[in-house]
Tab-separated table of C-alpha atoms in Angstrom:
chain	number	residue	atom	x	y	z
A	1	MET	CA	23.719	-13.603	-8.704
A	2	ALA	CA	22.428	-10.177	-7.563
A	3	ARG	CA	24.197	-7.137	-9.092
A	4	LEU	CA	24.154	-3.363	-8.672
A	5	VAL	CA	22.487	-1.195	-11.233
A	6	ALA	CA	22.416	2.589	-10.464
A	7	ALA	CA	20.873	5.057	-12.747
A	8	GLN	CA	22.844	8.320	-11.803
A	9	PRO	CA	20.890	11.562	-12.394
A	10	LYS	CA	21.896	13.707	-15.340
A	11	GLN	CA	25.017	11.999	-16.280
A	12	ALA	CA	26.046	8.740	-17.861
A	13	SER	CA	26.908	5.802	-15.709
A	14	PRO	CA	28.563	2.457	-16.556
A	15	TRP	CA	25.956	0.923	-14.311
A	16	ALA	CA	22.959	2.584	-15.980
A	17	THR	CA	20.421	0.419	-17.635
A	18	PRO	CA	17.752	1.454	-20.081
A	19	LEU	CA	14.161	1.140	-18.758
A	20	ALA	CA	11.735	-0.729	-20.610
A	21	PRO	CA	8.606	1.115	-21.808
A	22	SER	CA	6.003	1.437	-19.088
A	23	SER	CA	3.533	-1.489	-18.989
A	24	LEU	CA	0.960	1.246	-18.224
A	25	SER	CA	1.737	3.618	-21.063
A	26	GLU	CA	-1.890	3.743	-21.888
A	27	PHE	CA	-2.335	5.784	-18.843
A	28	HIS	CA	-0.749	8.744	-20.574
A	29	ALA	CA	-4.197	10.411	-21.445
A	30	ALA	CA	-5.766	9.912	-17.955
A	31	ALA	CA	-6.118	12.798	-15.506
A	32	LEU	CA	-4.190	12.447	-12.266
A	33	ASP	CA	-4.668	15.021	-9.517
A	34	LEU	CA	-1.045	15.135	-8.202
A	35	SER	CA	-2.071	17.765	-5.486
A	36	ASN	CA	-2.245	15.121	-2.861
A	37	ILE	CA	1.340	14.110	-3.387
A	38	ARG	CA	3.029	17.520	-3.935
A	39	LYS	CA	2.434	19.042	-0.566
A	40	LYS	CA	5.227	21.126	0.788
A	41	ARG	CA	6.608	20.046	4.166
A	42	VAL	CA	4.941	22.668	6.128
A	43	TRP	CA	1.741	22.839	8.210
A	44	GLN	CA	-1.450	22.442	6.007
A	45	LYS	CA	-4.969	22.926	6.977
A	46	LYS	CA	-5.973	19.615	5.445
A	47	GLY	CA	-3.886	16.500	5.387
A	48	ALA	CA	-0.954	18.252	6.900
A	49	LEU	CA	2.486	16.732	6.470
A	50	ARG	CA	4.163	17.413	9.819
A	51	VAL	CA	7.906	16.931	9.468
A	52	ALA	CA	10.600	18.371	11.713
A	53	ALA	CA	11.405	21.910	10.755
A	54	GLY	CA	14.565	22.373	8.805
A	55	LEU	CA	14.846	18.736	7.827
A	56	SER	CA	17.672	18.510	5.248
A	57	ALA	CA	17.725	16.281	2.238
A	58	ARG	CA	18.354	12.620	3.099
A	59	LYS	CA	19.862	9.749	1.271
A	60	ILE	CA	16.870	7.333	1.197
A	61	LEU	CA	16.572	3.628	0.397
A	62	ILE	CA	13.245	2.212	-0.446
A	63	MET	CA	12.968	-1.681	-0.349
A	64	GLY	CA	10.573	-2.164	-3.132
A	65	GLY	CA	9.014	0.776	-4.817
A	66	THR	CA	7.946	-0.124	-8.321
A	67	ARG	CA	4.427	-1.599	-7.865
A	68	PHE	CA	2.042	0.405	-5.739
A	69	ILE	CA	2.826	2.253	-2.395
A	70	GLY	CA	6.380	3.033	-3.439
A	71	VAL	CA	5.383	4.565	-6.722
A	72	PHE	CA	3.592	7.305	-4.970
A	73	LEU	CA	5.954	7.545	-1.986
A	74	SER	CA	9.014	7.911	-4.094
A	75	ARG	CA	7.299	10.744	-6.183
A	76	ILE	CA	6.849	12.804	-2.890
A	77	LEU	CA	10.274	12.176	-1.581
A	78	VAL	CA	12.061	13.150	-4.871
A	79	LYS	CA	9.833	16.156	-5.158
A	80	ASP	CA	11.032	17.088	-1.602
A	81	GLY	CA	14.646	17.045	-2.626
A	82	HIS	CA	15.758	13.778	-1.144
A	83	GLN	CA	17.996	11.305	-2.981
A	84	VAL	CA	15.982	8.166	-3.432
A	85	THR	CA	17.238	4.664	-4.377
A	86	LEU	CA	14.915	1.802	-5.021
A	87	PHE	CA	16.079	-1.677	-4.251
A	88	THR	CA	14.340	-4.177	-6.490
A	89	ARG	CA	15.111	-7.431	-8.429
A	90	GLY	CA	14.766	-5.390	-11.522
A	91	LYS	CA	12.123	-7.536	-13.041
A	92	ALA	CA	9.725	-4.524	-13.611
A	93	PRO	CA	10.497	-1.156	-15.097
A	94	ILE	CA	11.950	1.072	-12.305
A	95	THR	CA	9.735	3.958	-13.351
A	96	GLN	CA	6.598	4.422	-15.109
A	97	GLN	CA	4.792	7.672	-16.136
A	98	LEU	CA	1.741	8.060	-13.923
A	99	PRO	CA	-1.637	9.017	-15.489
A	100	GLY	CA	-1.819	12.678	-16.076
A	101	GLU	CA	1.861	13.297	-15.109
A	102	SER	CA	3.446	15.754	-17.550
A	103	ASP	CA	6.409	14.559	-19.753
A	104	GLN	CA	8.548	17.048	-17.969
A	105	ASP	CA	7.577	15.906	-14.487
A	106	TYR	CA	8.126	12.385	-15.426
A	107	ALA	CA	11.463	13.046	-16.981
A	108	ASP	CA	12.616	14.970	-13.882
A	109	PHE	CA	11.649	12.157	-11.605
A	110	LYS	CA	13.132	9.572	-13.844
A	111	SER	CA	16.482	11.518	-13.918
A	112	LYS	CA	16.715	11.576	-10.149
A	113	ILE	CA	15.663	8.187	-9.097
A	114	LEU	CA	18.400	5.608	-8.436
A	115	HIS	CA	18.281	1.798	-8.534
A	116	LEU	CA	19.990	-0.942	-6.707
A	117	LYS	CA	19.389	-4.295	-8.257
A	118	GLY	CA	19.449	-7.434	-6.261
A	119	ASP	CA	17.502	-10.025	-4.245
A	120	ARG	CA	16.807	-8.962	-0.654
A	121	LYS	CA	17.013	-12.648	0.287
A	122	ASP	CA	20.762	-12.551	-0.714
A	123	PHE	CA	21.706	-11.170	2.606
A	124	GLU	CA	25.441	-11.005	1.926
A	125	PHE	CA	24.819	-8.961	-1.100
A	126	VAL	CA	22.379	-6.712	0.898
A	127	LYS	CA	25.071	-6.104	3.536
A	128	THR	CA	27.878	-5.363	1.234
A	129	SER	CA	26.031	-3.160	-1.304
A	130	LEU	CA	24.170	-1.113	1.359
A	131	ALA	CA	27.301	-0.580	3.389
A	132	ALA	CA	29.050	0.645	0.171
A	133	GLU	CA	26.311	2.984	-0.651
A	134	GLY	CA	25.414	4.268	2.876
A	135	PHE	CA	21.861	5.560	3.581
A	136	ASP	CA	20.360	7.801	6.182
A	137	VAL	CA	16.788	6.435	6.049
A	138	VAL	CA	15.333	3.156	4.920
A	139	TYR	CA	11.735	2.626	3.944
A	140	ASP	CA	10.831	-1.087	3.991
A	141	ILE	CA	7.792	-1.539	1.904
A	142	ASN	CA	7.960	-5.153	0.924
A	143	GLY	CA	9.522	-6.710	3.933
A	144	ARG	CA	7.720	-9.833	5.338
A	145	GLU	CA	10.039	-11.680	7.566
A	146	ALA	CA	12.281	-10.492	10.475
A	147	ASP	CA	15.448	-11.969	9.089
A	148	GLU	CA	15.170	-9.687	6.069
A	149	VAL	CA	15.910	-6.640	8.325
A	150	LYS	CA	19.023	-7.825	10.066
A	151	PRO	CA	21.341	-7.484	7.138
A	152	ILE	CA	20.088	-3.949	6.421
A	153	LEU	CA	20.719	-2.962	9.909
A	154	ASP	CA	24.080	-4.594	10.113
A	155	ALA	CA	25.135	-2.731	6.982
A	156	LEU	CA	23.897	0.670	8.261
A	157	PRO	CA	25.021	1.183	11.839
A	158	LYS	CA	24.458	4.980	11.647
A	159	LEU	CA	21.019	4.635	10.175
A	160	GLU	CA	18.862	7.643	11.274
A	161	GLN	CA	15.449	5.896	10.794
A	162	PHE	CA	13.903	2.708	9.683
A	163	ILE	CA	10.317	3.147	8.505
A	164	TYR	CA	8.463	-0.135	8.023
A	165	CYS	CA	5.152	-1.078	6.210
A	166	SER	CA	3.463	-3.397	8.544
A	167	SER	CA	-0.298	-4.444	8.457
A	168	ALA	CA	-3.243	-4.194	10.733
A	169	GLY	CA	-3.657	-7.881	9.960
A	170	VAL	CA	-1.352	-8.551	13.008
A	171	TYR	CA	-4.101	-7.810	15.500
A	172	LEU	CA	-5.824	-10.592	17.340
A	173	LYS	CA	-9.443	-11.036	16.199
A	174	SER	CA	-11.542	-9.279	18.725
A	175	GLU	CA	-15.177	-8.374	19.445
A	176	LEU	CA	-14.077	-4.923	20.678
A	177	LEU	CA	-13.423	-2.643	17.762
A	178	PRO	CA	-11.855	-0.645	16.325
A	179	HIS	CA	-8.331	-1.981	16.740
A	180	PHE	CA	-5.967	0.332	18.656
A	181	GLU	CA	-2.255	0.134	18.430
A	182	THR	CA	-2.033	-1.021	22.011
A	183	ASP	CA	-4.427	-3.939	21.274
A	184	ALA	CA	-3.359	-7.650	21.552
A	185	VAL	CA	-1.625	-8.984	18.509
A	186	ASP	CA	-1.828	-12.543	16.986
A	187	PRO	CA	1.601	-14.313	16.827
A	188	LYS	CA	0.040	-16.870	14.578
A	189	SER	CA	-1.628	-14.538	12.055
A	190	ARG	CA	-0.483	-14.782	8.408
A	191	HIS	CA	1.226	-11.423	9.089
A	192	LYS	CA	3.353	-12.779	11.921
A	193	GLY	CA	6.529	-11.975	10.007
A	194	LYS	CA	5.649	-8.334	10.137
A	195	LEU	CA	4.952	-8.477	13.815
A	196	GLU	CA	8.272	-10.239	14.396
A	197	THR	CA	10.031	-7.614	12.255
A	198	GLU	CA	8.537	-4.721	14.552
A	199	SER	CA	9.953	-6.641	17.565
A	200	SER	CA	13.321	-7.197	15.968
A	201	LEU	CA	13.514	-3.375	15.150
A	202	ASP	CA	12.724	-2.586	18.781
A	203	SER	CA	15.182	-5.152	20.082
A	204	ARG	CA	18.100	-3.536	17.966
A	205	GLY	CA	17.498	-0.159	19.549
A	206	VAL	CA	17.230	1.632	16.256
A	207	ASN	CA	15.007	4.511	15.541
A	208	TRP	CA	12.082	2.926	13.836
A	209	THR	CA	8.522	3.696	12.897
A	210	SER	CA	5.875	1.147	11.641
A	211	LEU	CA	2.657	1.980	9.853
A	212	ARG	CA	-0.087	-0.579	9.910
A	213	PRO	CA	-2.560	-0.118	7.037
A	214	VAL	CA	-5.870	-1.977	6.926
A	215	TYR	CA	-7.004	-2.514	3.259
A	216	ILE	CA	-5.167	-0.374	0.778
A	217	TYR	CA	-6.850	0.688	-2.568
A	218	GLY	CA	-6.135	3.168	-5.286
A	219	PRO	CA	-4.532	3.265	-8.813
A	220	LEU	CA	-2.054	0.484	-9.577
A	221	ASN	CA	-3.478	-1.701	-6.816
A	222	TYR	CA	-2.114	-5.193	-7.136
A	223	ASN	CA	-4.404	-6.593	-4.576
A	224	PRO	CA	-7.866	-7.191	-6.071
A	225	VAL	CA	-9.804	-5.118	-3.628
A	226	GLU	CA	-11.883	-2.537	-5.723
A	227	GLU	CA	-10.895	-4.353	-8.904
A	228	TRP	CA	-12.996	-7.330	-7.868
A	229	PHE	CA	-16.115	-5.203	-7.657
A	230	PHE	CA	-15.288	-3.146	-10.848
A	231	HIS	CA	-15.067	-6.354	-12.821
A	232	ARG	CA	-18.623	-7.440	-11.767
A	233	LEU	CA	-20.012	-3.993	-12.202
A	234	LYS	CA	-18.689	-3.624	-15.692
A	235	ALA	CA	-19.945	-7.092	-16.716
A	236	GLY	CA	-23.365	-6.220	-15.284
A	237	ARG	CA	-23.345	-9.235	-12.950
A	238	PRO	CA	-24.743	-9.652	-9.495
A	239	ILE	CA	-22.275	-9.217	-6.750
A	240	PRO	CA	-22.064	-12.258	-4.371
A	241	ILE	CA	-21.241	-11.240	-0.796
A	242	PRO	CA	-20.879	-13.767	2.102
A	243	ASN	CA	-23.481	-13.946	4.845
A	244	SER	CA	-25.392	-10.877	5.752
A	245	GLY	CA	-23.342	-8.169	3.941
A	246	ILE	CA	-23.292	-6.052	7.172
A	247	GLN	CA	-19.748	-7.004	8.047
A	248	ILE	CA	-17.762	-3.763	8.640
A	249	THR	CA	-14.436	-3.088	7.070
A	250	GLN	CA	-12.141	-0.180	6.317
A	251	LEU	CA	-10.084	1.061	3.277
A	252	GLY	CA	-7.330	3.563	3.003
A	253	HIS	CA	-6.279	5.243	-0.225
A	254	VAL	CA	-2.567	4.676	-1.253
A	255	LYS	CA	-1.916	8.408	-1.734
A	256	ASP	CA	-3.062	9.020	1.911
A	257	LEU	CA	-0.766	6.216	2.916
A	258	ALA	CA	2.166	7.652	1.000
A	259	ARG	CA	1.698	10.943	2.770
A	260	ALA	CA	1.623	9.187	6.121
A	261	PHE	CA	4.956	7.613	5.289
A	262	VAL	CA	6.427	11.004	4.533
A	263	THR	CA	4.863	12.491	7.704
A	264	VAL	CA	6.887	10.267	10.042
A	265	LEU	CA	10.177	10.988	8.329
A	266	GLY	CA	12.447	12.859	10.721
A	267	ASN	CA	9.522	13.303	13.046
A	268	PRO	CA	10.598	12.792	16.676
A	269	LYS	CA	7.063	11.933	17.762
A	270	ALA	CA	7.183	8.939	15.401
A	271	SER	CA	10.332	7.488	17.001
A	272	LYS	CA	9.734	3.815	18.050
A	273	GLN	CA	5.989	4.084	17.392
A	274	VAL	CA	3.298	2.219	15.671
A	275	TYR	CA	0.387	3.921	13.770
A	276	ASN	CA	-2.674	2.564	12.070
A	277	ILE	CA	-3.290	4.239	8.702
A	278	SER	CA	-6.502	4.074	6.798
A	279	GLY	CA	-9.651	5.888	5.768
A	280	SER	CA	-11.676	7.854	8.216
A	281	LYS	CA	-14.831	5.942	7.561
A	282	TYR	CA	-15.876	2.394	8.110
A	283	VAL	CA	-18.187	0.583	5.574
A	284	THR	CA	-20.210	-2.615	5.301
A	285	PHE	CA	-19.483	-5.087	2.485
A	286	ASP	CA	-22.904	-4.117	0.872
A	287	GLY	CA	-22.040	-0.526	1.325
A	288	LEU	CA	-18.684	-0.952	-0.456
A	289	ALA	CA	-20.394	-2.686	-3.342
A	290	ARG	CA	-22.748	0.280	-3.657
A	291	ALA	CA	-19.864	2.861	-3.189
A	292	CYS	CA	-17.833	1.165	-6.092
A	293	ALA	CA	-20.861	1.410	-8.328
A	294	LYS	CA	-21.578	5.109	-7.373
A	295	ALA	CA	-17.792	5.971	-7.834
A	296	ALA	CA	-17.597	4.349	-11.237
A	297	GLY	CA	-20.990	5.541	-12.556
A	298	PHE	CA	-22.669	2.204	-12.649
A	299	PRO	CA	-26.302	1.509	-11.697
A	300	GLU	CA	-26.774	0.367	-8.058
A	301	PRO	CA	-25.757	-3.333	-8.213
A	302	GLU	CA	-27.827	-6.492	-7.455
A	303	ILE	CA	-26.286	-8.012	-4.431
A	304	VAL	CA	-26.639	-11.807	-3.588
A	305	HIS	CA	-25.786	-13.068	-0.155
A	306	TYR	CA	-24.719	-16.665	0.396
A	307	ASN	CA	-23.451	-18.936	3.156
A	308	PRO	CA	-19.769	-19.700	2.340
A	309	LYS	CA	-20.020	-22.911	4.515
A	310	GLU	CA	-22.330	-24.464	1.848
A	311	PHE	CA	-19.732	-24.210	-0.848
A	312	ASP	CA	-16.396	-25.689	-1.896
A	313	PHE	CA	-14.361	-23.395	-3.945
A	314	GLY	CA	-11.273	-25.343	-3.715
A	315	LYS	CA	-8.185	-23.120	-3.627
A	316	LYS	CA	-10.040	-20.258	-5.341
A	317	LYS	CA	-10.879	-17.149	-3.243
A	318	ALA	CA	-14.608	-16.173	-3.727
A	319	PHE	CA	-14.472	-12.758	-2.053
A	320	PRO	CA	-11.438	-10.328	-1.504
A	321	PHE	CA	-11.994	-9.488	2.181
A	322	ARG	CA	-11.866	-11.466	5.263
A	323	ASP	CA	-15.333	-12.409	6.293
A	324	GLN	CA	-15.534	-10.541	9.630
A	325	HIS	CA	-15.618	-7.064	11.106
A	326	PHE	CA	-12.227	-5.548	10.627
A	327	PHE	CA	-11.252	-1.918	11.125
A	328	ALA	CA	-8.817	0.132	13.118
A	329	SER	CA	-8.672	3.555	14.726
A	330	ILE	CA	-6.450	6.150	13.164
A	331	GLU	CA	-6.811	8.610	16.037
A	332	LYS	CA	-3.191	8.273	17.085
A	333	ALA	CA	-1.789	9.187	13.788
A	334	GLN	CA	-4.100	12.146	13.479
A	335	ARG	CA	-3.389	13.308	17.028
A	336	GLU	CA	0.413	12.886	17.000
A	337	LEU	CA	1.362	13.360	13.343
A	338	GLY	CA	-1.154	15.966	12.222
A	339	TRP	CA	-2.008	13.548	9.411
A	340	THR	CA	-5.524	12.968	8.202
A	341	PRO	CA	-6.887	11.104	5.165
A	342	GLU	CA	-7.901	13.497	2.367
A	343	PHE	CA	-9.851	10.834	0.392
A	344	GLY	CA	-13.413	9.924	1.330
A	345	LEU	CA	-14.385	6.526	0.324
A	346	VAL	CA	-16.376	7.367	-2.888
A	347	ASP	CA	-14.047	9.940	-4.230
A	348	GLY	CA	-11.121	7.718	-3.482
A	349	LEU	CA	-12.760	4.801	-5.430
A	350	ALA	CA	-13.591	7.218	-8.280
A	351	ASP	CA	-9.851	8.252	-8.347
A	352	SER	CA	-8.882	4.567	-8.492
A	353	TYR	CA	-11.397	3.806	-11.237
A	354	ASN	CA	-10.718	6.865	-13.436
A	355	LEU	CA	-7.001	6.493	-13.369
A	356	ASP	CA	-6.871	2.684	-13.738
A	357	PHE	CA	-9.829	0.301	-14.338
A	358	GLY	CA	-11.800	2.945	-16.188
A	359	ARG	CA	-8.804	3.329	-18.495
A	360	GLY	CA	-8.972	-0.277	-19.343
A	361	THR	CA	-6.142	-1.468	-17.075
A	362	PHE	CA	-6.140	-3.949	-14.257
A	363	ARG	CA	-3.919	-6.496	-12.588
A	364	LYS	CA	-6.014	-9.654	-12.906
A	365	ALA	CA	-8.492	-10.691	-15.537
A	366	ALA	CA	-12.130	-11.237	-14.563
A	367	ASP	CA	-12.793	-14.644	-13.108
A	368	PHE	CA	-16.505	-15.316	-12.381
A	369	SER	CA	-16.123	-19.070	-11.809
A	370	THR	CA	-16.939	-18.973	-8.070
A	371	ASP	CA	-19.718	-16.458	-8.682
A	372	ASP	CA	-21.257	-19.008	-11.043
A	373	ILE	CA	-21.111	-21.783	-8.511
A	374	ILE	CA	-22.868	-19.415	-5.991
A	375	LEU	CA	-25.569	-18.152	-8.321
A	376	GLY	CA	-26.178	-21.684	-9.529
A	377	LYS	CA	-27.242	-22.895	-6.180
A	378	SER	CA	-30.854	-23.153	-5.489
A	379	PHE	CA	-30.632	-22.301	-1.789
A	380	VAL	CA	-28.850	-18.917	-2.215
A	381	LEU	CA	-30.205	-16.506	0.193
A	382	GLN	CA	-32.361	-13.668	-1.287
A	383	THR	CA	-31.224	-10.110	-0.712
């Protein structure tokens, strides 16, 4: 049964629960540049956060918030003076000290963050607990299906804004790229639940905003995007890339995405709008392998191309990206929100490596079994 756990700031609470030590405590000696997540809410020359002037502190609920995007987003929101509550199942520590974050800054954040413990699939609990608490703004970071939104909206009839993390994966595959927000979408894609959620929000008439990231990377990334390359580079192994390697894709840094989420808060231009969010450059698969090597200080890698149709990998995934051109325009977000990514690809990958993999931490252990199958074939294409 879901239950409420709230850590009240600077005072004891009968609901407070002690946090387990951070699973990433070995990060304490790493250097983290927090300048990208400490911007004041004023116009900036670079990576401006355009938020409505005079926006007062809001009572904000983040659905999720302990794994990746929410870790950086919640830091900004708390720093800006908002009261932030994380809704999670409580299976992971609610806070963790970020690499390079001072003890004082972490203690301050930890004292202010609140926690609502429960399962978002328990719709009745969601309705009763949210209605009792009351929130001005909801950030839905981990929502996947449209039915997960209804109890939230039912519980909060006076909600000022619902900000949703969607995905650029909703777009219909096309030969005309980049994807724009007005492009056709694929109702059968594996992200159809996010597409249906956007439609549900619009049909309810609430003030909503949806961000559609492409591939997200950065410290704490639980999706093996850059980590997949770093494992192979560290082991000194060839990097197997499907087909020609000139497939074009796009990555966006998690801190840039977090800033984009803050930029739309209270912004009238973002009302009932969708925005693609990612990096400003596109990159080929081969180029990404070389960028990872450069960012982490490894020699230029040996790249091996192969035809995936000639292999049976079973249920294992041999490559972390979809084998196609896949990238989106971020012009709308830049034009309407005054947002722009601060991280270039190489320096963003360096930030990820230095604050995570380079410190000896990663989400998944190296698995080279599919690589060995590829490299063992006599008909592997030569680079």
